Coordinates of C-alpha atoms in Angstrom, one line a residue:
X1 CA 0.1 0.0 0.1
X2 CA 1.2 3.5 -0.6
X3 CA -0.5 6.9 0.3
X4 CA -1.4 9.0 -2.7
X5 CA -3.3 11.8 -1.6
X6 CA -5.9 13.6 0.7
X7 CA -8.7 15.5 -0.7
X8 CA -10.6 18.5 0.5
X9 CA -13.4 20.5 -1.2
X10 CA -12.8 24.0 -1.4
X11 CA -15.5 26.9 -2.3
X12 CA -13.1 29.4 -4.0
X13 CA -10.0 28.0 -6.1
X14 CA -8.0 31.7 -5.8
X15 CA -8.4 32.0 -2.0
X16 CA -7.3 28.3 -1.4
X17 CA -4.5 28.5 -3.9
X18 CA -3.4 31.7 -2.0
X19 CA -3.5 29.9 1.5
X20 CA -1.9 26.7 0.2
X21 CA 0.6 28.0 -2.1
X22 CA 1.6 31.7 -1.3
X23 CA 1.4 31.0 2.6
X24 CA 1.7 27.5 3.2
X25 CA 4.4 27.1 0.4
X26 CA 2.9 24.4 -1.5
X27 CA 3.2 23.6 -5.2
X28 CA 0.9 23.0 -7.9
X29 CA 2.0 19.9 -9.6
X30 CA -1.3 18.9 -11.7
X31 CA -4.7 20.0 -12.6
X32 CA -7.7 18.8 -14.5
X33 CA -11.3 20.0 -15.1
X34 CA -14.3 17.8 -16.1
X35 CA -16.9 19.8 -18.0
X36 CA -19.2 16.7 -17.5
X37 CA -18.7 16.4 -13.8
X38 CA -18.6 20.2 -13.3
X39 CA -15.5 20.2 -10.9
X40 CA -11.9 20.9 -10.9
X41 CA -9.2 19.1 -9.5
X42 CA -5.8 20.5 -8.3
X43 CA -3.2 18.6 -6.9
X44 CA -0.7 20.2 -4.6
X45 CA 2.7 19.0 -3.0
X46 CA 4.5 20.2 0.0
X47 CA 8.0 22.0 -0.6
X48 CA 10.0 18.6 -0.1
X49 CA 7.5 16.4 -1.9
X50 CA 7.5 18.2 -5.2
X51 CA 9.6 15.8 -7.3
X52 CA 7.9 12.9 -5.8
X53 CA 4.4 14.5 -6.6
X54 CA 5.3 15.2 -10.2
X55 CA 7.0 11.6 -10.7
X56 CA 5.2 9.5 -8.6
X57 CA 1.8 11.4 -8.1
X58 CA 2.2 11.2 -4.1
X59 CA 2.0 12.4 -1.7
X60 CA -0.5 15.0 -2.7
X61 CA -3.2 17.2 -1.5
X62 CA -6.0 17.3 -4.0
X63 CA -8.3 20.3 -3.9
X64 CA -11.6 19.9 -5.5
X65 CA -13.5 22.7 -6.5
X66 CA -17.2 21.9 -7.8
X67 CA -18.7 24.2 -10.1
X68 CA -21.9 24.5 -8.5
X69 CA -22.1 26.2 -5.2
X70 CA -22.4 23.9 -2.3
X71 CA -22.0 24.8 1.6
X72 CA -19.5 22.5 3.3
X73 CA -19.9 23.5 6.9
X74 CA -16.9 23.7 9.4
X75 CA -14.9 20.8 8.3
X76 CA -14.5 19.5 11.6
X77 CA -15.7 16.1 10.7
X78 CA -12.4 15.7 8.3
X79 CA -10.0 16.0 11.0
X80 CA -6.7 17.6 9.7
X81 CA -3.8 17.6 7.4
X82 CA -0.5 17.4 8.7
X83 CA 2.8 19.0 7.6
X84 CA 6.4 19.0 9.1
X85 CA 8.5 22.3 8.8
X86 CA 12.1 22.9 9.3
X87 CA 11.3 25.9 11.8
X88 CA 8.1 26.0 13.4
X89 CA 8.2 29.7 14.5
X90 CA 9.7 30.9 11.3
X91 CA 6.7 29.3 9.6
X92 CA 4.0 30.4 12.0
X93 CA 5.2 33.8 11.6
X94 CA 5.5 33.5 7.8
X95 CA 1.6 32.6 7.9
X96 CA 0.7 35.2 10.6
X97 CA 2.4 37.8 8.4
X98 CA 0.1 36.5 5.6
X99 CA -3.0 37.2 7.5
X100 CA -3.6 33.5 8.8
X101 CA -4.6 33.1 12.3
X102 CA -2.9 30.7 14.5
X103 CA -5.6 28.7 16.3
X104 CA -3.2 26.6 18.5
X105 CA 0.1 28.3 18.7
X106 CA 3.3 26.5 18.9
X107 CA 3.9 26.8 22.7
X108 CA 5.5 23.7 22.9
X109 CA 7.8 24.4 20.0
X110 CA 6.5 21.2 18.5
X111 CA 2.9 21.8 17.4
X112 CA 0.6 24.5 15.9
X113 CA -2.7 24.4 14.1
X114 CA -4.3 26.7 11.7
X115 CA -7.4 26.6 9.4
X116 CA -7.5 27.0 5.5
X117 CA -10.1 29.4 4.1
X118 CA -12.6 26.4 3.8
X119 CA -12.2 25.5 7.7
X120 CA -9.7 22.7 7.1
X121 CA -7.7 22.2 10.3
X122 CA -3.9 22.0 9.5
X123 CA -1.4 20.6 11.9
X124 CA 2.1 22.2 11.5
X125 CA 5.1 20.0 13.2
X126 CA 8.3 20.8 13.8
X127 CA 10.7 18.4 12.0
X128 CA 12.9 16.5 14.6
X129 CA 13.1 17.6 18.0
X130 CA 11.0 20.1 19.4
X131 CA 12.2 23.9 19.5
X132 CA 12.9 25.4 23.2
X133 CA 9.9 27.5 24.2
X134 CA 10.2 31.2 23.1
X135 CA 8.0 34.2 23.1
X136 CA 5.6 35.5 21.7
X137 CA 4.6 31.9 21.2
X138 CA 5.1 30.3 24.9
X139 CA 2.3 32.9 26.0
X140 CA -0.1 33.3 23.0
X141 CA -3.7 31.9 23.9
X142 CA -5.5 29.5 21.7
X143 CA -7.9 31.2 18.8
X144 CA -11.0 29.7 17.9
X145 CA -11.2 25.9 17.4
X146 CA -9.0 23.5 15.3

């Protein structure tokens, strides 16, 4: 068995791509549209997985945009996506600078949570050992849900 991708539905392609590509740093590796099915599929790879995503079609995040409007709710029944980063503090700061709310700050130097524009929870994990606790993260409160 081999992991291929996780699919999440998005309500606004441009908003989703701004979040996942411009703020999270992912790369679009494939896109397809189905006139008959009235949907667009966009496959994204994390920065360390771009080559594997292109050559092996995995591991990827599939964004599904249904052309006919649909209400998706809060997305909590989905659970979350998880990504490992080299420096959780720098990554969270980059997200905050881009206007993303850090719902669960990395107080422990190990884990944080944010939400996509479509309310998908995303876990950010520190690669390797946890970083030493540091401000402003150590005293930053939770915001909303994740």
